[in-house]
XYZ file of C-alpha atoms in Angstrom:
434
model
C 37.113 83.536 -37.111
C 34.712 82.505 -34.832
C 30.872 82.042 -34.518
C 29.830 82.906 -31.138
C 28.315 85.395 -28.620
C 30.846 87.731 -26.531
C 31.970 86.399 -23.563
C 33.079 87.881 -20.362
C 36.322 86.979 -18.661
C 36.203 84.314 -16.226
C 32.559 83.631 -15.757
C 31.907 83.021 -19.902
C 29.157 84.126 -22.315
C 26.411 86.169 -21.097
C 24.340 83.604 -22.450
C 25.574 80.558 -20.211
C 25.400 82.793 -17.624
C 21.375 83.563 -18.511
C 20.968 79.509 -18.637
C 22.860 78.823 -15.916
C 20.303 81.976 -13.870
C 17.270 80.167 -14.888
C 18.263 76.955 -14.880
C 17.549 76.705 -18.878
C 18.195 73.536 -20.708
C 21.634 73.263 -23.096
C 19.857 72.362 -26.074
C 17.610 75.283 -26.283
C 20.626 77.527 -25.564
C 22.543 75.447 -28.393
C 19.274 75.809 -30.488
C 19.006 79.630 -30.053
C 23.110 80.396 -30.473
C 22.636 78.348 -33.544
C 19.426 79.971 -35.414
C 21.894 83.022 -34.760
C 25.345 82.550 -35.524
C 24.981 78.494 -37.924
C 26.221 75.309 -38.031
C 29.226 75.968 -36.080
C 28.881 77.731 -32.522
C 31.360 78.885 -30.398
C 31.099 80.028 -26.421
C 32.479 80.024 -23.167
C 32.013 78.857 -19.513
C 33.524 79.619 -16.176
C 37.011 79.756 -15.886
C 37.341 80.658 -20.144
C 36.527 77.323 -20.342
C 35.772 76.904 -24.357
C 33.342 75.056 -25.721
C 32.090 73.584 -29.266
C 28.820 73.206 -30.412
C 28.985 70.849 -34.285
C 24.798 71.517 -35.376
C 25.505 69.563 -38.810
C 26.838 65.586 -39.724
C 29.291 66.826 -42.669
C 30.880 69.391 -40.056
C 31.210 66.569 -37.198
C 32.847 64.258 -39.313
C 34.957 66.277 -39.917
C 36.635 67.398 -36.795
C 36.375 63.799 -35.281
C 38.975 63.612 -38.004
C 37.840 59.677 -37.993
C 34.965 59.188 -39.837
C 36.230 56.229 -41.396
C 38.377 55.539 -38.540
C 35.091 55.594 -36.024
C 33.429 53.051 -38.493
C 36.323 50.953 -38.449
C 36.587 50.779 -34.659
C 32.760 50.113 -34.080
C 32.622 46.857 -36.534
C 35.570 46.162 -34.632
C 33.677 46.486 -31.325
C 30.710 43.990 -32.371
C 32.914 41.522 -34.237
C 34.418 41.162 -31.207
C 31.182 41.214 -28.829
C 30.359 38.690 -31.248
C 32.909 36.171 -30.187
C 32.491 36.996 -26.885
C 28.750 35.452 -27.439
C 26.954 38.432 -28.248
C 24.566 36.588 -30.961
C 21.623 39.121 -32.039
C 19.542 35.943 -33.189
C 19.726 34.298 -29.774
C 18.748 37.535 -28.165
C 15.838 37.559 -30.849
C 14.610 34.553 -30.041
C 14.759 35.480 -26.177
C 12.751 38.803 -27.006
C 10.158 37.170 -28.789
C 9.560 35.028 -26.193
C 9.284 37.930 -23.850
C 7.302 39.252 -26.696
C 4.822 36.579 -26.559
C 4.415 36.609 -23.298
C 3.535 40.533 -22.615
C 1.059 39.765 -25.745
C -1.021 37.700 -24.108
C -0.752 40.071 -20.811
C -2.361 42.316 -23.877
C -5.428 40.551 -24.814
C -6.336 40.047 -21.600
C -7.098 43.732 -20.632
C -8.884 43.829 -23.239
C -8.873 47.679 -24.770
C -7.464 49.232 -21.375
C -5.533 51.605 -20.949
C -2.288 50.906 -19.890
C 1.332 51.984 -19.844
C 3.410 50.478 -21.837
C 6.511 51.682 -21.274
C 5.825 49.647 -17.627
C 5.044 46.603 -19.545
C 8.091 46.892 -21.614
C 10.565 47.404 -18.779
C 10.334 44.520 -16.907
C 10.413 42.407 -20.264
C 12.951 44.198 -21.713
C 14.623 43.541 -19.007
C 14.175 39.990 -18.743
C 15.424 39.367 -22.084
C 18.975 41.282 -20.712
C 18.842 39.389 -18.134
C 18.337 36.207 -19.451
C 20.576 37.104 -22.361
C 23.759 37.606 -20.574
C 23.518 35.555 -17.247
C 20.319 33.031 -17.654
C 18.786 35.189 -14.782
C 14.549 36.274 -15.278
C 12.494 38.264 -12.630
C 9.103 36.358 -11.782
C 6.094 38.523 -13.062
C 5.926 41.513 -10.607
C 9.307 41.562 -8.988
C 10.401 44.478 -6.993
C 13.887 43.698 -7.784
C 12.934 45.052 -11.158
C 11.407 48.204 -9.649
C 14.584 48.726 -7.967
C 16.642 48.213 -10.724
C 14.902 50.753 -13.031
C 14.793 52.921 -9.962
C 18.985 52.762 -9.756
C 19.413 52.912 -13.469
C 16.832 55.827 -13.899
C 19.471 57.364 -10.868
C 22.571 56.265 -12.425
C 21.428 58.322 -16.009
C 20.144 61.302 -14.613
C 22.593 62.050 -12.238
C 26.182 61.106 -14.076
C 24.956 63.532 -16.524
C 23.825 66.251 -14.461
C 27.252 65.877 -12.293
C 29.297 65.700 -15.423
C 27.474 68.406 -16.696
C 27.911 70.668 -13.822
C 31.419 69.819 -12.836
C 32.457 70.442 -16.540
C 30.772 73.513 -16.259
C 31.781 74.622 -12.813
C 34.882 72.882 -11.343
C 34.218 74.401 -7.853
C 31.046 72.580 -7.342
C 33.073 69.632 -6.299
C 33.653 71.102 -2.766
C 29.653 71.527 -2.071
C 27.427 70.124 -0.224
C 24.637 68.802 -2.942
C 27.048 67.616 -5.389
C 28.531 65.504 -2.582
C 24.773 64.024 -2.240
C 24.318 63.977 -5.716
C 27.363 61.910 -6.107
C 26.761 59.737 -3.030
C 22.998 58.683 -4.336
C 24.894 57.628 -7.590
C 27.292 55.862 -5.870
C 24.155 54.282 -3.784
C 22.348 53.375 -7.255
C 25.939 52.325 -8.706
C 26.702 49.822 -5.793
C 22.884 48.075 -6.182
C 23.249 47.147 -9.565
C 26.715 46.567 -9.513
C 26.294 44.282 -6.335
C 23.690 42.699 -8.123
C 25.570 41.461 -11.467
C 28.413 40.503 -8.702
C 26.249 38.182 -7.513
C 24.807 36.874 -10.789
C 29.083 36.412 -12.309
C 29.675 34.446 -8.733
C 27.262 31.943 -9.549
C 29.148 31.593 -12.938
C 31.921 30.954 -11.871
C 30.533 28.557 -9.114
C 28.520 26.699 -11.809
C 30.349 26.861 -15.085
C 30.465 23.869 -17.552
C 33.126 24.294 -20.291
C 31.454 21.771 -22.610
C 27.828 23.828 -21.854
C 27.737 27.041 -21.700
C 24.350 28.905 -21.116
C 24.648 32.558 -21.974
C 26.981 35.889 -22.217
C 28.823 35.343 -18.896
C 29.849 32.440 -19.671
C 31.065 32.175 -23.061
C 32.927 35.140 -21.673
C 34.566 33.243 -19.249
C 35.471 30.673 -21.578
C 37.885 33.101 -23.586
C 39.192 34.988 -20.707
C 42.843 33.761 -19.926
C 43.033 32.374 -16.018
C 46.114 34.505 -15.605
C 43.851 38.084 -16.093
C 41.338 36.532 -14.091
C 40.869 39.754 -11.882
C 41.132 42.298 -14.410
C 38.963 40.059 -16.805
C 36.071 40.164 -14.084
C 36.363 43.745 -13.948
C 36.265 44.392 -17.756
C 32.785 41.961 -17.336
C 31.532 43.712 -14.640
C 31.756 47.101 -16.658
C 30.205 45.625 -20.076
C 27.076 43.933 -17.783
C 26.579 47.107 -16.252
C 26.467 48.813 -19.794
C 24.234 46.169 -21.319
C 21.809 46.083 -18.564
C 21.406 49.498 -17.452
C 21.432 50.291 -21.237
C 18.348 48.153 -21.191
C 16.126 49.573 -18.628
C 16.541 52.983 -20.067
C 16.892 53.767 -24.092
C 14.808 50.043 -25.390
C 11.561 50.534 -23.582
C 11.894 54.742 -23.487
C 12.785 54.307 -27.844
C 9.450 51.240 -28.272
C 7.698 53.468 -25.608
C 7.749 56.401 -28.850
C 7.065 54.265 -31.661
C 4.196 52.848 -30.113
C 2.962 56.260 -29.522
C 3.409 57.123 -33.006
C 1.967 54.401 -34.631
C -1.078 55.139 -32.893
C -0.895 58.821 -33.283
C -0.484 57.850 -36.968
C -2.541 54.704 -37.913
C -2.034 54.030 -41.381
C 1.996 53.796 -40.727
C 0.848 51.539 -38.228
C -1.349 49.194 -40.587
C 2.049 49.628 -43.242
C 4.371 48.117 -40.525
C 1.886 45.396 -39.496
C 1.372 44.438 -43.416
C 4.969 43.928 -43.978
C 5.770 42.125 -40.922
C 3.189 39.938 -41.353
C 3.225 38.980 -44.963
C 7.227 38.088 -44.157
C 6.563 35.891 -40.592
C 3.156 35.217 -40.324
C 0.932 35.939 -36.943
C 3.392 33.698 -35.013
C 6.597 33.293 -36.829
C 9.819 34.647 -34.126
C 11.827 36.937 -36.073
C 15.380 36.773 -37.082
C 18.405 38.967 -38.298
C 17.702 38.092 -41.586
C 13.822 38.934 -41.411
C 14.833 42.766 -40.285
C 17.019 43.042 -43.596
C 13.701 42.178 -45.664
C 11.461 44.599 -43.964
C 12.455 47.707 -44.780
C 9.492 49.882 -44.271
C 9.450 48.002 -40.550
C 13.211 49.301 -40.687
C 12.319 52.661 -41.592
C 9.692 53.346 -39.326
C 12.361 52.832 -36.516
C 14.908 54.882 -37.717
C 12.327 57.995 -38.901
C 11.167 57.783 -34.457
C 14.705 57.637 -33.431
C 15.449 60.784 -35.517
C 12.109 62.353 -34.937
C 12.421 62.002 -30.831
C 16.033 62.528 -30.396
C 16.413 60.206 -27.423
C 19.857 62.367 -26.482
C 19.259 65.804 -27.581
C 22.558 66.843 -26.284
C 26.103 64.475 -26.472
C 29.153 65.714 -25.335
C 31.448 63.777 -27.778
C 35.165 64.642 -26.478
C 38.163 67.045 -25.899
C 40.446 68.492 -28.766
C 43.779 67.678 -27.555
C 45.231 69.979 -29.706
C 44.293 73.420 -31.314
C 42.765 72.918 -34.604
C 40.897 74.892 -37.266
C 36.947 73.602 -38.767
C 35.661 75.258 -42.076
C 38.261 78.328 -41.076
C 37.176 78.415 -37.787
C 40.219 77.982 -34.796
C 39.569 75.450 -32.213
C 41.606 76.341 -28.974
C 43.203 72.998 -27.163
C 40.782 71.468 -24.287
C 37.676 72.753 -26.107
C 34.719 71.073 -25.058
C 32.484 69.192 -28.233
C 29.037 69.048 -28.000
C 26.715 67.516 -30.761
C 23.576 69.020 -31.027
C 22.222 65.819 -32.046
C 18.710 67.311 -32.026
C 20.100 69.635 -35.094
C 21.580 66.868 -36.643
C 18.047 65.417 -36.667
C 16.091 68.341 -37.660
C 17.962 70.347 -39.932
C 15.534 71.258 -43.065
C 18.254 71.009 -45.356
C 18.967 67.120 -45.031
C 15.366 66.186 -43.838
C 13.426 69.360 -46.133
C 10.015 68.688 -43.667
C 11.881 67.375 -40.164
C 9.509 67.811 -38.248
C 7.038 65.471 -40.179
C 6.568 61.901 -39.159
C 7.682 60.185 -42.063
C 9.271 56.609 -42.291
C 9.483 56.852 -46.607
C 12.266 59.449 -46.219
C 14.581 56.289 -45.526
C 13.653 54.117 -48.363
C 16.150 53.769 -51.646
C 19.487 54.829 -52.107
C 18.747 58.476 -50.446
C 17.281 56.305 -47.485
C 20.482 54.392 -47.089
C 22.351 57.539 -47.213
C 19.881 59.701 -44.584
C 19.933 56.388 -42.128
C 23.767 57.250 -41.428
C 22.839 60.324 -40.473
C 20.296 59.054 -37.521
C 23.230 58.589 -34.211
C 20.318 58.219 -31.519
C 22.645 55.923 -29.140
C 25.735 58.574 -29.758
C 29.476 57.693 -30.975
C 32.013 55.519 -29.531
C 32.907 52.120 -28.336
C 30.007 51.628 -25.527
C 27.638 53.390 -27.786
C 28.146 50.458 -29.781
C 27.460 48.201 -27.435
C 24.066 49.822 -26.277
C 22.895 50.783 -29.990
C 23.571 47.147 -31.199
C 21.910 45.128 -28.152
C 18.951 48.125 -29.029
C 17.943 48.120 -32.129
C 17.598 44.053 -31.995
C 15.363 44.744 -29.370
C 13.394 47.077 -31.275
C 12.846 44.943 -33.864
C 12.039 42.043 -32.355
C 9.267 43.710 -29.874
C 8.425 45.622 -33.167
C 7.279 42.516 -34.405
C 5.705 41.008 -31.665
C 3.233 43.274 -30.529
C 2.259 44.567 -33.990
C 1.526 41.349 -35.446
C -1.338 40.415 -33.077
C -2.115 44.035 -31.334
C -3.552 47.406 -32.206
C -2.150 49.882 -30.349
C -4.240 53.761 -30.203
C -4.620 56.201 -28.223
C -6.577 56.959 -25.693
C -8.974 59.017 -27.020
C -9.223 60.002 -30.378
C -7.069 62.756 -31.279
C -5.493 62.998 -28.223
C -1.488 63.309 -28.812
C 0.670 61.507 -26.149
C 3.694 62.278 -27.463
C 4.843 65.293 -25.983
C 9.203 65.120 -25.146
C 10.300 65.873 -21.339
C 13.567 66.120 -21.264
C 15.028 64.482 -18.537
C 18.677 63.382 -20.173
C 16.661 61.172 -22.395
C 14.052 62.489 -23.977
C 10.966 60.374 -23.003
C 7.307 60.941 -23.791
C 5.330 62.615 -20.865
C 2.990 59.830 -21.277
C 3.209 56.730 -21.843
C -0.439 55.311 -22.350
C -2.545 53.544 -24.944
C -5.345 51.360 -25.124
C -4.279 47.951 -26.823
C -6.883 45.773 -29.105
C -6.522 42.244 -29.958
C -7.075 41.662 -34.030
């Protein structure tokens, strides 16, 4: 049994051909097919490659066949990162210090319109760099912009190239794809060169008695016999951390601030909870985060409501399998329609309403399991742990001192623009000191 459109031999499903011809978005196609065929959709792309789109959380867990195994692997990775110096308390302390600088800058503006994503990107980049390599940029250092631009190219081009080559393998022989590959390579080289220079500095100045940061902790736990391999692994890990801090956290935090500006009653409730626990100036800790259920719920609701990655490629099936009576052939590409996962009326009731209260209480804890804003997998674990720490620390620091409003009363500046990540069309807000 299958649920999906008819396929044209070698070319794929007609709906997919139309998508390619019109330059439409994959998430829109998945949504249309889902409305017609249900929570599990099959279609074929070029060369008859099968694709299965999963649109419910329960079905996705069954297909991956290792929900508990995945959770076990996730916990193992986080524990390992902790042994390598990934200390959330230290990260949040650094974030609070950097956030204090940002607050002072915003206070000085005295109600002027600001591009909050731009300001957050610089601040969050400094937190990450200080944490992993004891390095920070001076204000308005042009390298922040260069790394941000490189990060944008990497995220966009990796997704585009991978998507095109998955769907049309022969495009690898054409110049436009080669051009994108060259741009991607240059951007990756720029980030890699920056990180390699910092690693070399750490190797030369390492003091075993006084580790300074994540790199030092990693080097101290690296067997000398595996030096080259370990340094290469460190480079990959640092690239994930750095690139992960330059795009998802500033975008997620920008969305949160925009939605709070649009919903002032939610903003005031978050502020009251944070102020009651922390006062006006104390830096938050991991323990504090656990004692701020409404703030946590607001972060979860933002991540659900906007869905940073609307479509997430999970894997390719190694062998034929079945799911709820549906046959899934070997080699099928598995896509998770995360927007549908986060907007299923059967799960959320009123998915198009921004309502943090849904994540409170016992039912809220169960719902929280279904928010997969950062996807699945080991590299995602690293990005998620890092991003969530930054989100809470910056939100706690900003809201106790600043009230955010939209530039014009009633103006809605929260329409998404899909560029791999779902980002706001505008990130303009007006900060008012409290």
